[in-house]
Short mmCIF file of C-alpha atoms in Angstrom, two decimals:
data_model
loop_
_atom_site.label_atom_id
_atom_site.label_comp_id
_atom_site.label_asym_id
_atom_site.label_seq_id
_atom_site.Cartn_x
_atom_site.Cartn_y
_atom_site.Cartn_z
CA UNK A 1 -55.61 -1.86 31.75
CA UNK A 2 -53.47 -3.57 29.30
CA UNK A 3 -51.10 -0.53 29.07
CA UNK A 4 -50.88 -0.43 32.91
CA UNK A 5 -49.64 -3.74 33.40
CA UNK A 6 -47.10 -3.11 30.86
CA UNK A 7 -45.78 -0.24 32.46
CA UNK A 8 -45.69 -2.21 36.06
CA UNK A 9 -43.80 -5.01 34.26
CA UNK A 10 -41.36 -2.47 32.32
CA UNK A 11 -40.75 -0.92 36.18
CA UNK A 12 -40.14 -4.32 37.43
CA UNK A 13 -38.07 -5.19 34.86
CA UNK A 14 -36.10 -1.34 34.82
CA UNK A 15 -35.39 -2.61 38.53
CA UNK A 16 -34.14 -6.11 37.92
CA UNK A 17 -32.04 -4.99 35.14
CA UNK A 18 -30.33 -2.10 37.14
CA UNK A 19 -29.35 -4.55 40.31
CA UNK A 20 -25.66 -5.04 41.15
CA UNK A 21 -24.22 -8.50 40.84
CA UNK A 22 -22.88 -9.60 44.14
CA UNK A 23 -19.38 -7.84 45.32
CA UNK A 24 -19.69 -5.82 42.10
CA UNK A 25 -19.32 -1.88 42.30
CA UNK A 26 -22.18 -0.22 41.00
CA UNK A 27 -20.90 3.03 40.88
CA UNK A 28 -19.90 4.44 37.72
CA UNK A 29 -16.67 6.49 38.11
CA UNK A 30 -17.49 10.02 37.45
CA UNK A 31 -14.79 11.90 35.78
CA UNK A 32 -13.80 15.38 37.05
CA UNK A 33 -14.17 18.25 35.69
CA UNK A 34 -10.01 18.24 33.62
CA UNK A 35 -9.88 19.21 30.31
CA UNK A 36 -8.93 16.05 27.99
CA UNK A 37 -6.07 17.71 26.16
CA UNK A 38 -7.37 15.96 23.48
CA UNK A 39 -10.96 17.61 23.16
CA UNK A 40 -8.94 20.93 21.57
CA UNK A 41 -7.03 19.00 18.84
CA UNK A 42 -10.32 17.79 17.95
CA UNK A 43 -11.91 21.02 18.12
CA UNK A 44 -9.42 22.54 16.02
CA UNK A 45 -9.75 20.02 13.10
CA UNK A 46 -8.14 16.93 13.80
CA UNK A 47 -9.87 13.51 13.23
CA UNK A 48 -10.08 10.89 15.83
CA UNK A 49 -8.16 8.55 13.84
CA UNK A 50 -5.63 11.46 13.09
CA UNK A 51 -4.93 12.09 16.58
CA UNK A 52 -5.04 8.05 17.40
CA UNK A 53 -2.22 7.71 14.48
CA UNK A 54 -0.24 9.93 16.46
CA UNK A 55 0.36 8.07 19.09
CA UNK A 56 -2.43 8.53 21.58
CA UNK A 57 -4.14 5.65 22.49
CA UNK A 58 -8.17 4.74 21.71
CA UNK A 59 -8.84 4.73 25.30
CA UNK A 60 -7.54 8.16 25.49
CA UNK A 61 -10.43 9.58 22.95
CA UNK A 62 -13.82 7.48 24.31
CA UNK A 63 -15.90 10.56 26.05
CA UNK A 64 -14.50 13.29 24.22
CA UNK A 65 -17.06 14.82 21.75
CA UNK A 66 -17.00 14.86 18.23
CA UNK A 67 -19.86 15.59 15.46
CA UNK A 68 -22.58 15.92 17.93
CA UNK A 69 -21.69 13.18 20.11
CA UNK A 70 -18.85 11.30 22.43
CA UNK A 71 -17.07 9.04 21.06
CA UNK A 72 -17.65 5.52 22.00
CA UNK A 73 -16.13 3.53 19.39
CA UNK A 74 -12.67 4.14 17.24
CA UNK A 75 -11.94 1.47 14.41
CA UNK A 76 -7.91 1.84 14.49
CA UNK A 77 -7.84 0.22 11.23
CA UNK A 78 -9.85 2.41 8.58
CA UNK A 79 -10.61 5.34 11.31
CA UNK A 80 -14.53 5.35 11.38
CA UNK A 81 -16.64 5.59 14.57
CA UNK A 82 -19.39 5.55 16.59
CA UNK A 83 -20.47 8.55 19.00
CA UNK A 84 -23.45 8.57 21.73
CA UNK A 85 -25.58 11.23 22.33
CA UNK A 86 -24.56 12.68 25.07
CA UNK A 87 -27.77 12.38 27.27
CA UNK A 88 -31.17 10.19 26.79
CA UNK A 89 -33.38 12.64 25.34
CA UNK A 90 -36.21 11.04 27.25
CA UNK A 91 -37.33 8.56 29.85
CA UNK A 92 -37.64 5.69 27.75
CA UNK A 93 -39.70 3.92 25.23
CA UNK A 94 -41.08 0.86 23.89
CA UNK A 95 -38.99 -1.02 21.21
CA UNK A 96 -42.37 -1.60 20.02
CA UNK A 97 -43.75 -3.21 17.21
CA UNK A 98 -44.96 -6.50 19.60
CA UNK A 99 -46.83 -9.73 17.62
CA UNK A 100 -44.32 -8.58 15.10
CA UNK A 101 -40.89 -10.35 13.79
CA UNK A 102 -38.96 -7.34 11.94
CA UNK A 103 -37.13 -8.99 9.05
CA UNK A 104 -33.73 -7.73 8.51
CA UNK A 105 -33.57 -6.59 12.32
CA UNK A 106 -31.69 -9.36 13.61
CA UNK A 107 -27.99 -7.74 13.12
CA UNK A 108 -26.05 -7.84 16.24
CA UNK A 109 -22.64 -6.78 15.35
CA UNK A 110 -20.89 -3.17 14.99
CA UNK A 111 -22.11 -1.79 12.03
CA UNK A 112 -25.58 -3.41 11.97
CA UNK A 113 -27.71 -1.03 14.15
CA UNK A 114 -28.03 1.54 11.36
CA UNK A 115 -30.01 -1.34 9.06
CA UNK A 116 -31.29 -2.57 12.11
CA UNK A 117 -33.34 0.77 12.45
CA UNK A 118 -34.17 1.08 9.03
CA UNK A 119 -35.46 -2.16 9.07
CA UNK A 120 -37.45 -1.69 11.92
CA UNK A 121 -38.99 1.37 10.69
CA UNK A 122 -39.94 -0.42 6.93
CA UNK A 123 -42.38 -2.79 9.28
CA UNK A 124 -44.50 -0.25 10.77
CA UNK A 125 -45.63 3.21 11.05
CA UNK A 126 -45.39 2.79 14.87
CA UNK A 127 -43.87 6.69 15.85
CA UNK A 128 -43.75 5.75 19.60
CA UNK A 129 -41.24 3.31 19.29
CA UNK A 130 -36.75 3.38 20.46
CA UNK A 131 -36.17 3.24 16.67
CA UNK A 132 -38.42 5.76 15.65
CA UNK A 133 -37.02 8.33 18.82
CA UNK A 134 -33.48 8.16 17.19
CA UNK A 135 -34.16 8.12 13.45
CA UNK A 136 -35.97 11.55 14.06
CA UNK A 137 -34.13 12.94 16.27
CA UNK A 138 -32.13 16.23 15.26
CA UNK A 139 -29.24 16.81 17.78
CA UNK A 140 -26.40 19.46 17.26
CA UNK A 141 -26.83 20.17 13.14
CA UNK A 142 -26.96 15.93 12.42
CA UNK A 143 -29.99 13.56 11.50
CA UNK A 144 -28.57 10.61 10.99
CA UNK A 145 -29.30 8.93 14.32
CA UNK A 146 -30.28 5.39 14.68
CA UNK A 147 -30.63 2.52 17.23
CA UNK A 148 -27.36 1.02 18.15
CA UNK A 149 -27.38 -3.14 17.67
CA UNK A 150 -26.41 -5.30 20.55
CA UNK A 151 -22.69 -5.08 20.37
CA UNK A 152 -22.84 -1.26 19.78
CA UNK A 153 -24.82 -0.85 22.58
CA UNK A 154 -22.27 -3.01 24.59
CA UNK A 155 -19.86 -0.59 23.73
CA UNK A 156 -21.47 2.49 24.82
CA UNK A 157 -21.84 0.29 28.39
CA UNK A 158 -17.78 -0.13 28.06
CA UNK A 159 -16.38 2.61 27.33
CA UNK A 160 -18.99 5.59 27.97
CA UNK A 161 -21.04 4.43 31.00
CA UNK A 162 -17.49 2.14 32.77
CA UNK A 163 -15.94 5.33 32.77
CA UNK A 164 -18.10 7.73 34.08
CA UNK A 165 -19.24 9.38 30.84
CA UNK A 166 -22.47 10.28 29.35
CA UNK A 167 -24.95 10.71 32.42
CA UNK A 168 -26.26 7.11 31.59
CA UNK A 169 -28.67 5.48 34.08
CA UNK A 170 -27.80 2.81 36.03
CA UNK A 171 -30.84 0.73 34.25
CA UNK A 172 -31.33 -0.66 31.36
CA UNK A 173 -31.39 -0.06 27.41
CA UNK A 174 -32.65 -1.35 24.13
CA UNK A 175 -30.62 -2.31 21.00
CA UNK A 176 -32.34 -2.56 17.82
CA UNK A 177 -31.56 -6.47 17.41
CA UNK A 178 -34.87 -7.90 17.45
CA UNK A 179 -35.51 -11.72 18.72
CA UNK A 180 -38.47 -13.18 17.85
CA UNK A 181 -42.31 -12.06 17.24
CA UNK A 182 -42.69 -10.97 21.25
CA UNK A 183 -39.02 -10.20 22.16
CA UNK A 184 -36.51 -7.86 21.61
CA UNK A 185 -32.53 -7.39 22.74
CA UNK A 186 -31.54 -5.01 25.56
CA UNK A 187 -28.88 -4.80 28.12
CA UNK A 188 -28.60 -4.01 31.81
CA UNK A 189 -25.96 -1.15 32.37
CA UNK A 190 -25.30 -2.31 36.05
CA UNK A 191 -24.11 -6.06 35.35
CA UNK A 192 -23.21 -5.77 31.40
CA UNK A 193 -25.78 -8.69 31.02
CA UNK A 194 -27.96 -8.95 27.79
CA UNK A 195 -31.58 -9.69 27.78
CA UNK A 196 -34.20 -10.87 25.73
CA UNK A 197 -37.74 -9.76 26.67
CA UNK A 198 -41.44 -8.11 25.54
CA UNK A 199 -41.04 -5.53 23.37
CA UNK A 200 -43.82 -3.05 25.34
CA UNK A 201 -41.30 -3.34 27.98
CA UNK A 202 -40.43 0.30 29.11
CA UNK A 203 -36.09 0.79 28.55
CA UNK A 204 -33.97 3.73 28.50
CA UNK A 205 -32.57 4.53 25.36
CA UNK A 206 -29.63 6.29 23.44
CA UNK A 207 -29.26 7.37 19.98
CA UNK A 208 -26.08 6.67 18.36
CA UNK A 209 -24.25 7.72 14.67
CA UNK A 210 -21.31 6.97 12.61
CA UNK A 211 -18.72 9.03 11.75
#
């Protein structure tokens, strides 16, 4: 019974998350089917940060795929990254963990999610869990997936699912910045606004890695 009401409340809250503000336009621009003359420089070799050096903008790169993923984050200043998997993998989990306040899990910045998730996984031995789906999952020859922290997942939300890449839903998805002993962070696609609620809430979720 406990579970069931759970899973009503994760609906509920799937539903609230993924509702338009008012005289905002819901629909995320899907790109057609071009070739980004960029995707064959990296192809053949060239780093993002090569081609960005070059004179192509950052903007120019986000959705393009790289190392198993699209790129959703360029830093123009030492040239590392973040890419998304390209698709969910699933139809969402837990963050898990509830009654429990994962120490160390509280990073909300780029570059935290990856500690985020290891923290996260040092607390428990939970294996149905957001964290646990993307440290273990094996996509396109790399392990190395993790959680993305509020801000990264932000990111993904600006320049992935804003401009019509990455089949993301228009719902809602964890980070792997914990709150408190009950709550966890997430963030509605539809609006861009952050949340804080139960952890055996019911989100969408995407695996992210550095490059």
């Amino acid at each position: 019974m406990k579970k069931i009401l759970f899973y009503c409340l994760s609906i509920q809250l799937l539903t609230f998350y993924g509702c338009k503000k008012e005289n905002e336009d819901t629909t995320s621009t899907v790109q057609e089917n071009t070739p980004n003359p960029y995707q064959e420089r990296l192809n053949n070799g060239e780093t993002p940060f090569e081609i960005y050096q070059s004179g192509v903008s950052v903007d120019s790169l986000y959705g393009t795929t790289y190392q198993g993923g699209l790129i959703a984050h360029l830093d123009t200043i030492n040239g590392n990254g973040i890419v998304a998997s390209p698709l969910d993998e699933s139809e969402g989990f837990e963050w898990g963990y509830a009654d429990t306040l994962v120490s160390g899990a509280d990073g909300t910045s780029i570059g935290t999610g990856k500690q985020n998730t290891a923290d996260i996984l040092k607390a428990s031995t939970e294996t149905n869990s957001a964290a646990y789906f993307c440290d273990t999952l094996t996509l396109r020859g790399y392990s190395d997936w993790f959680l993305p922290s509020k801000n990264e997942l932000n990111l993904l939300r600006k320049n992935l699912y804003k401009k019509g890449f990455g089949d993301f839903e228009n719902n809602g998805y964890w980070s792997s910045t914990d709150v408190d002993l009950e709550n966890a962070q997430g963030q509605g696609f539809v609006n861009g606004n952050f949340f804080s609620t139960t952890k055996n809430a019911v989100f969408f979720v995407r695996a992210v890695r550095e490059f």
